[in-house]
Coordinates of C-alpha atoms and ligand atoms in Angstrom, one line a residue:
M1 CA -78.1 171.2 41.3
N2 CA -81.3 169.4 40.8
E3 CA -83.3 171.5 43.4
I4 CA -82.2 174.7 41.6
F5 CA -83.3 173.4 38.2
N6 CA -86.7 172.4 39.8
A7 CA -87.1 175.8 41.3
R8 CA -86.2 177.5 38.0
V9 CA -88.9 175.5 36.3
K10 CA -91.4 176.2 38.9
L11 CA -90.5 179.9 38.8
T12 CA -90.8 179.9 35.0
I13 CA -94.2 178.4 35.2
W14 CA -95.5 180.9 37.7
Y15 CA -94.0 183.8 35.6
V16 CA -95.8 182.3 32.4
I17 CA -99.0 181.8 34.3
I18 CA -99.0 185.4 35.4
I19 CA -98.2 186.8 32.0
M20 CA -100.8 184.5 30.2
V21 CA -103.5 185.5 32.7
I22 CA -102.8 189.1 32.0
S23 CA -102.6 188.4 28.2
A24 CA -105.9 186.4 28.2
F25 CA -107.7 189.2 30.1
F26 CA -106.4 191.9 27.6
S27 CA -107.2 189.6 24.6
G28 CA -110.7 189.1 25.9
G29 CA -111.1 192.8 26.2
V30 CA -109.6 193.5 22.7
Y31 CA -111.9 190.8 21.3
R32 CA -115.0 192.4 22.8
I33 CA -114.1 195.9 21.6
L34 CA -113.3 194.7 18.1
V35 CA -116.5 192.7 17.8
S36 CA -118.7 195.4 19.0
E37 CA -117.0 197.9 16.6
L38 CA -117.5 195.5 13.8
Q39 CA -121.1 195.1 14.7
R40 CA -121.7 198.8 15.0
G41 CA -120.1 199.3 11.5
L42 CA -122.2 196.5 9.9
R43 CA -125.5 197.8 11.5
A44 CA -124.9 201.1 10.1
Q45 CA -124.5 199.7 6.7
V46 CA -127.8 197.7 7.1
V47 CA -129.6 200.8 8.0
K48 CA -127.9 202.6 5.1
A49 CA -130.4 202.7 2.3
I50 CA -130.0 204.2 -1.3
P51 CA -132.1 207.3 -1.5
T52 CA -134.0 207.9 -4.9
D53 CA -136.5 210.4 -6.0
A54 CA -139.2 207.8 -5.2
G55 CA -137.9 207.3 -1.6
P56 CA -135.1 205.0 -0.3
I57 CA -134.5 201.6 -1.9
F58 CA -133.5 198.8 0.4
I59 CA -131.5 196.0 -1.2
K60 CA -132.8 192.7 0.0
G61 CA -130.5 190.0 1.3
I62 CA -127.9 192.5 2.4
Q63 CA -128.2 191.7 6.1
E64 CA -127.6 188.0 5.4
V65 CA -124.4 188.9 3.5
E66 CA -123.4 191.1 6.4
E67 CA -124.1 188.4 8.9
E68 CA -121.8 186.1 7.0
I69 CA -118.9 188.7 7.0
F70 CA -119.6 189.4 10.6
T71 CA -119.2 185.7 11.7
E72 CA -116.2 185.2 9.4
S73 CA -114.5 188.4 10.7
K74 CA -115.2 187.2 14.3
K75 CA -113.6 184.0 13.5
R76 CA -110.6 185.8 12.0
I77 CA -110.1 188.1 15.0
L78 CA -110.3 185.1 17.3
H79 CA -107.8 183.2 15.2
Q80 CA -105.4 186.2 15.2
L81 CA -105.7 186.6 18.9
I82 CA -104.9 182.9 19.5
I83 CA -101.9 183.2 17.4
V84 CA -100.8 186.3 19.3
N85 CA -101.3 184.5 22.6
I86 CA -99.4 181.4 21.5
T87 CA -96.6 183.7 20.4
I88 CA -96.7 185.5 23.8
L89 CA -96.6 182.1 25.5
G90 CA -93.5 181.0 23.6
T91 CA -91.5 184.2 23.9
S92 CA -92.6 184.7 27.6
G93 CA -91.7 181.1 28.4
L94 CA -88.2 181.6 27.1
A95 CA -87.9 185.1 28.8
A96 CA -89.3 183.7 32.1
Y97 CA -86.9 180.8 32.1
F98 CA -84.0 183.2 31.6
L99 CA -85.1 185.6 34.1
A100 CA -85.9 182.8 36.6
G101 CA -82.2 181.7 36.1
K102 CA -81.0 185.1 36.8
S103 CA -83.2 185.5 40.0
L104 CA -82.0 182.2 41.3
L105 CA -78.3 182.8 40.6
P106 CA -77.5 184.4 44.1
I107 CA -79.4 181.6 45.8
E108 CA -77.5 179.1 43.7
H109 CA -74.2 180.8 44.6
S110 CA -74.9 180.7 48.4
L111 CA -76.1 177.2 48.2
N112 CA -73.0 176.1 46.6
E113 CA -70.9 178.2 49.1
Q114 CA -73.0 176.4 51.9
K115 CA -72.2 173.0 50.5
R116 CA -68.6 173.8 50.1
F117 CA -68.5 175.2 53.7
T118 CA -70.1 172.1 55.2
A119 CA -67.7 169.8 53.2
D120 CA -64.7 171.8 54.3
A121 CA -65.8 172.0 58.0
S122 CA -66.6 168.1 58.0
H123 CA -63.3 167.4 56.6
E124 CA -61.4 169.5 59.1
L125 CA -63.3 167.8 61.9
R126 CA -62.7 164.4 60.4
T127 CA -58.9 164.8 60.4
P128 CA -58.4 165.0 64.3
L129 CA -61.2 162.6 64.9
T130 CA -59.5 160.0 62.8
S131 CA -56.2 160.7 64.4
I132 CA -57.7 160.2 68.0
K133 CA -59.5 157.1 66.9
T134 CA -56.3 155.5 65.4
E135 CA -54.3 156.3 68.3
I136 CA -56.8 154.8 70.8
E137 CA -57.2 151.7 68.6
V138 CA -53.4 151.2 68.5
A139 CA -53.1 151.6 72.2
L140 CA -55.9 149.2 73.0
R141 CA -54.4 146.5 70.9
D142 CA -51.0 147.0 72.8
K143 CA -51.2 144.5 75.6
N144 CA -48.2 145.9 77.3
L145 CA -49.1 149.5 77.3
T146 CA -47.3 151.3 80.1
L147 CA -48.6 154.2 82.2
K148 CA -46.1 156.5 80.5
E149 CA -47.3 155.5 77.0
A150 CA -50.9 155.9 78.0
K151 CA -50.2 159.4 79.3
K152 CA -48.4 160.3 76.2
L153 CA -51.4 159.1 74.3
L154 CA -53.8 161.2 76.4
V155 CA -51.6 164.3 75.8
S156 CA -51.7 163.6 72.1
N157 CA -55.4 163.1 72.2
L158 CA -55.9 166.3 74.2
E159 CA -54.0 168.3 71.5
E160 CA -56.4 167.0 68.9
V161 CA -59.4 167.8 71.2
D162 CA -58.1 171.3 71.5
K163 CA -57.9 171.6 67.7
M164 CA -61.5 170.5 67.4
Q165 CA -62.5 172.9 70.2
S166 CA -60.8 175.8 68.4
L167 CA -62.5 174.8 65.1
S168 CA -65.9 174.7 66.8
N169 CA -65.3 178.1 68.3
Y170 CA -64.4 179.5 65.0
L171 CA -67.5 178.0 63.4
L172 CA -69.6 179.5 66.2
S173 CA -68.0 182.8 65.7
L174 CA -68.5 182.7 61.9
T175 CA -72.3 182.0 62.5
K176 CA -72.6 184.7 65.0
Y177 CA -71.0 187.4 63.0
Q178 CA -72.2 186.5 59.6
N179 CA -75.9 186.8 60.9
G180 CA -75.3 190.4 61.1
E181 CA -75.2 193.1 63.7
K182 CA -78.7 192.9 65.1
K183 CA -78.0 190.8 68.0
L184 CA -74.7 192.7 69.0
T185 CA -74.9 195.5 71.4
F186 CA -72.7 198.4 70.6
V187 CA -71.0 200.6 73.2
K188 CA -68.1 202.9 73.3
V189 CA -65.0 200.7 73.1
K190 CA -61.5 201.9 74.2
L191 CA -59.3 200.4 71.5
K192 CA -56.2 201.0 73.5
E193 CA -57.5 198.8 76.2
V194 CA -58.6 196.1 73.9
I195 CA -55.1 196.0 72.2
S196 CA -53.3 195.9 75.6
E197 CA -55.5 193.0 76.6
V198 CA -54.9 191.1 73.5
L199 CA -51.2 191.6 73.5
H200 CA -51.1 190.6 77.3
K201 CA -52.9 187.2 76.3
S202 CA -50.5 186.7 73.4
S203 CA -47.4 187.3 75.5
K204 CA -46.5 183.6 75.8
H205 CA -46.5 183.2 72.0
L206 CA -44.5 186.4 71.7
K207 CA -41.9 185.2 74.2
D208 CA -41.6 181.9 72.4
K209 CA -40.7 183.5 69.2
D210 CA -38.7 186.3 70.7
I211 CA -40.9 188.8 69.0
S212 CA -41.0 192.4 70.2
I213 CA -44.0 194.8 70.1
E214 CA -43.7 198.4 69.0
E215 CA -46.7 200.4 69.9
H216 CA -47.8 203.7 68.6
I217 CA -51.2 203.9 70.1
Q218 CA -53.5 206.9 70.7
D219 CA -56.1 206.7 73.3
L220 CA -59.1 206.4 70.9
S221 CA -62.5 205.0 71.3
I222 CA -65.0 203.7 68.7
N223 CA -68.6 202.6 68.8
G224 CA -68.6 198.9 68.5
N225 CA -69.0 195.5 70.1
Q226 CA -66.3 194.9 72.7
I227 CA -66.2 191.1 72.3
A228 CA -66.2 191.2 68.5
L229 CA -63.5 193.9 68.4
T230 CA -61.3 191.8 70.8
E231 CA -61.7 188.8 68.5
L232 CA -60.8 190.9 65.4
I233 CA -57.7 192.2 67.0
T234 CA -56.9 188.8 68.4
I235 CA -57.0 187.2 65.0
L236 CA -54.8 189.9 63.4
I237 CA -52.2 189.7 66.2
D238 CA -52.3 186.0 66.2
N239 CA -51.6 185.9 62.4
A240 CA -48.9 188.4 62.8
I241 CA -47.2 186.3 65.3
K242 CA -47.8 183.0 63.6
Y243 CA -46.4 184.2 60.3
S244 CA -43.5 186.1 61.7
H245 CA -39.9 184.9 61.9
K246 CA -38.1 184.6 65.3
N247 CA -36.6 187.7 66.6
T248 CA -38.6 190.2 64.7
T249 CA -40.8 193.1 65.6
I250 CA -44.5 193.7 65.3
T251 CA -45.6 197.2 65.1
V252 CA -49.1 198.1 66.3
T253 CA -50.4 201.7 65.4
L254 CA -53.7 203.2 66.2
T255 CA -54.2 206.7 64.9
K256 CA -57.1 209.0 63.9
E257 CA -57.5 211.2 61.0
I258 CA -60.4 213.5 60.2
R259 CA -62.9 210.8 59.4
H260 CA -61.1 207.5 60.1
T261 CA -59.6 205.7 62.9
T262 CA -57.1 203.3 61.7
L263 CA -55.6 200.3 63.4
K264 CA -52.4 198.9 61.7
I265 CA -50.7 195.7 62.5
Q266 CA -47.4 195.3 60.7
D267 CA -45.1 192.2 60.9
E268 CA -41.8 191.3 59.4
G269 CA -42.9 187.8 58.6
I270 CA -43.2 185.5 55.6
G271 CA -45.5 187.9 53.6
I272 CA -48.3 186.9 51.3
K273 CA -48.0 186.2 47.5
E274 CA -49.8 188.8 45.5
S275 CA -52.0 186.2 43.8
D276 CA -53.1 184.9 47.3
I277 CA -54.2 188.3 48.7
A278 CA -57.5 188.3 47.0
Y279 CA -58.5 185.0 48.6
I280 CA -57.1 185.1 52.1
F281 CA -60.6 186.4 53.4
N282 CA -62.3 183.4 52.1
R283 CA -63.4 180.8 54.5
F284 CA -61.0 177.8 54.7
Y285 CA -58.5 179.5 52.4
R286 CA -54.8 179.2 53.4
A287 CA -51.9 180.2 51.2
D288 CA -49.6 177.4 50.0
T289 CA -46.8 178.7 52.2
S290 CA -49.0 178.1 55.2
R291 CA -50.1 174.7 54.1
S292 CA -46.6 173.4 53.1
K293 CA -45.0 174.2 56.4
D294 CA -46.7 171.8 58.9
T295 CA -45.4 173.9 61.7
I296 CA -47.8 176.7 60.9
E297 CA -51.2 175.3 61.7
G298 CA -54.6 176.8 61.1
Y299 CA -58.0 176.4 59.4
G300 CA -58.0 179.4 57.1
L301 CA -61.0 180.8 59.1
G302 CA -59.4 183.7 61.1
L303 CA -59.6 186.3 58.4
S304 CA -63.0 185.4 57.2
I305 CA -64.3 186.0 60.8
A306 CA -62.2 189.2 61.0
K307 CA -63.8 190.4 57.8
S308 CA -67.4 189.7 59.1
I309 CA -66.6 191.6 62.3
A310 CA -65.2 194.5 60.3
D311 CA -68.4 194.5 58.1
I312 CA -70.5 194.6 61.2
H313 CA -68.7 197.8 62.3
H314 CA -68.8 199.3 58.7
A315 CA -65.1 199.0 58.8
R316 CA -62.7 198.1 56.0
I317 CA -59.7 195.7 56.2
E318 CA -56.7 196.4 53.8
V319 CA -53.7 194.3 53.3
E320 CA -50.3 195.3 51.9
S321 CA -47.6 192.5 51.8
V322 CA -44.4 191.7 50.2
Q323 CA -43.5 188.1 50.2
G324 CA -40.5 187.4 52.4
K325 CA -40.6 190.8 53.9
G326 CA -43.8 191.1 55.8
S327 CA -47.4 192.2 55.9
T328 CA -49.5 195.0 57.2
F329 CA -53.1 194.6 58.0
S330 CA -55.1 197.8 58.4
V331 CA -58.6 198.0 59.9
I332 CA -60.2 201.4 59.0
F333 CA -63.2 202.5 61.0
H334 CA -65.3 205.4 59.9
S335 CA -65.9 207.8 62.6
Ligands
ATP401 N1 -49.7 188.3 58.8 C1 -49.6 187.3 57.9 N2 -48.5 187.1 57.2 C2 -48.4 186.2 56.3 N3 -49.5 185.5 55.8 C3 -50.7 185.8 56.4 C4 -50.9 186.7 57.4 N4 -52.1 186.7 57.7 C5 -52.8 185.8 57.0 N5 -52.0 185.3 56.2 C6 -52.3 184.2 55.2 O1 -53.7 184.2 55.1 C7 -54.3 182.9 55.1 C8 -55.6 183.0 55.9 O2 -55.4 183.5 57.2 P1 -56.4 183.1 58.2 O3 -56.2 183.9 59.6 O4 -57.8 183.2 57.8 O5 -56.2 181.5 58.4 P2 -55.1 180.8 59.2 O6 -54.1 181.7 59.9 O7 -54.3 179.9 58.2 O8 -55.8 179.8 60.1 P3 -56.7 180.1 61.5 O9 -58.1 179.7 60.9 O10 -56.2 179.3 62.5 O11 -56.6 181.6 61.6 C9 -53.2 182.3 56.0 O12 -53.2 180.7 55.8 C10 -51.8 182.8 55.6 O13 -51.5 182.3 54.4
MG402 MG1 -55.2 183.0 61.4

């Protein structure tokens, strides 16, 4: 956090310089006005003479006395202004330090998040790399390695490479969608077609777990980016399959109300603990249930990408879930 502290100090110095320049400018003006007012008052007194019957009497030496008062008063004004400026310097210094801290807070947060993200991503990449390296090293040391064993090693390595590939794809998607909507082209997207395509691609996983799909899909279109929407629906269907028990049903509903088009994906799977729901859209967050079962693999990135895609489309994702019973993810598009 050293760089943030340095930035805070620099920002404080700039704030104080600006305040002090303004203060010095005004103090100069005040000083000049006060001095000229004082001079005017004293001159009037010097000119003021005591009228008598025999004409005005001028008291000698009065100008010297006034000169003394004038110099003394000037000194006092200067002294007071210096004290005022020192007080402003002190208070503005404290206030500026506080404000600089407040201004830098969002930057500090995003910097922390960036660091955590890099650490998490490197950690996730290191795991398959270590596994590949260890397997290759062990195989190389084995002088009697058979072709069958070598092939088994290659298959295992390929699985790890697949994992790394999916992680790098996720990371690329995150960067793409978190940069905002500017680069994405929006067209009229037929959601029914996108859902069919995603379900078709997932048919192998569905078959493996004997999961049936119930569809209540109206023929609706929204304005959006086809690739991003396909990715969003893929992530939600993928989760529904991944966290469902065997022999269950996933219900996909697409409906339109007056102002909203709502896509609902409901599963009868493991559900999510209430305390986890607030975090599942965070990058690299996985609920304990997903971590403890090593059969359910994942990085905890799917939903954070889904959330970014929804944000780009000004859509909202809502979750309802009961642990042990299942979850419903709804994407609400404003139309
Ligand atoms: N349909 C669901 N049923 C139960 N839990 C879910 C469901 N969808 C998401 N979760 C919980 O939310 C967490 C975050 O989901 P997310 O899709 O971001 O990551 P993941 O599925 O663990 O990994 P991946 O990065 O491969 O998608 C999951 O680990 C899981 O605990
Ligand atoms: Mg997922």
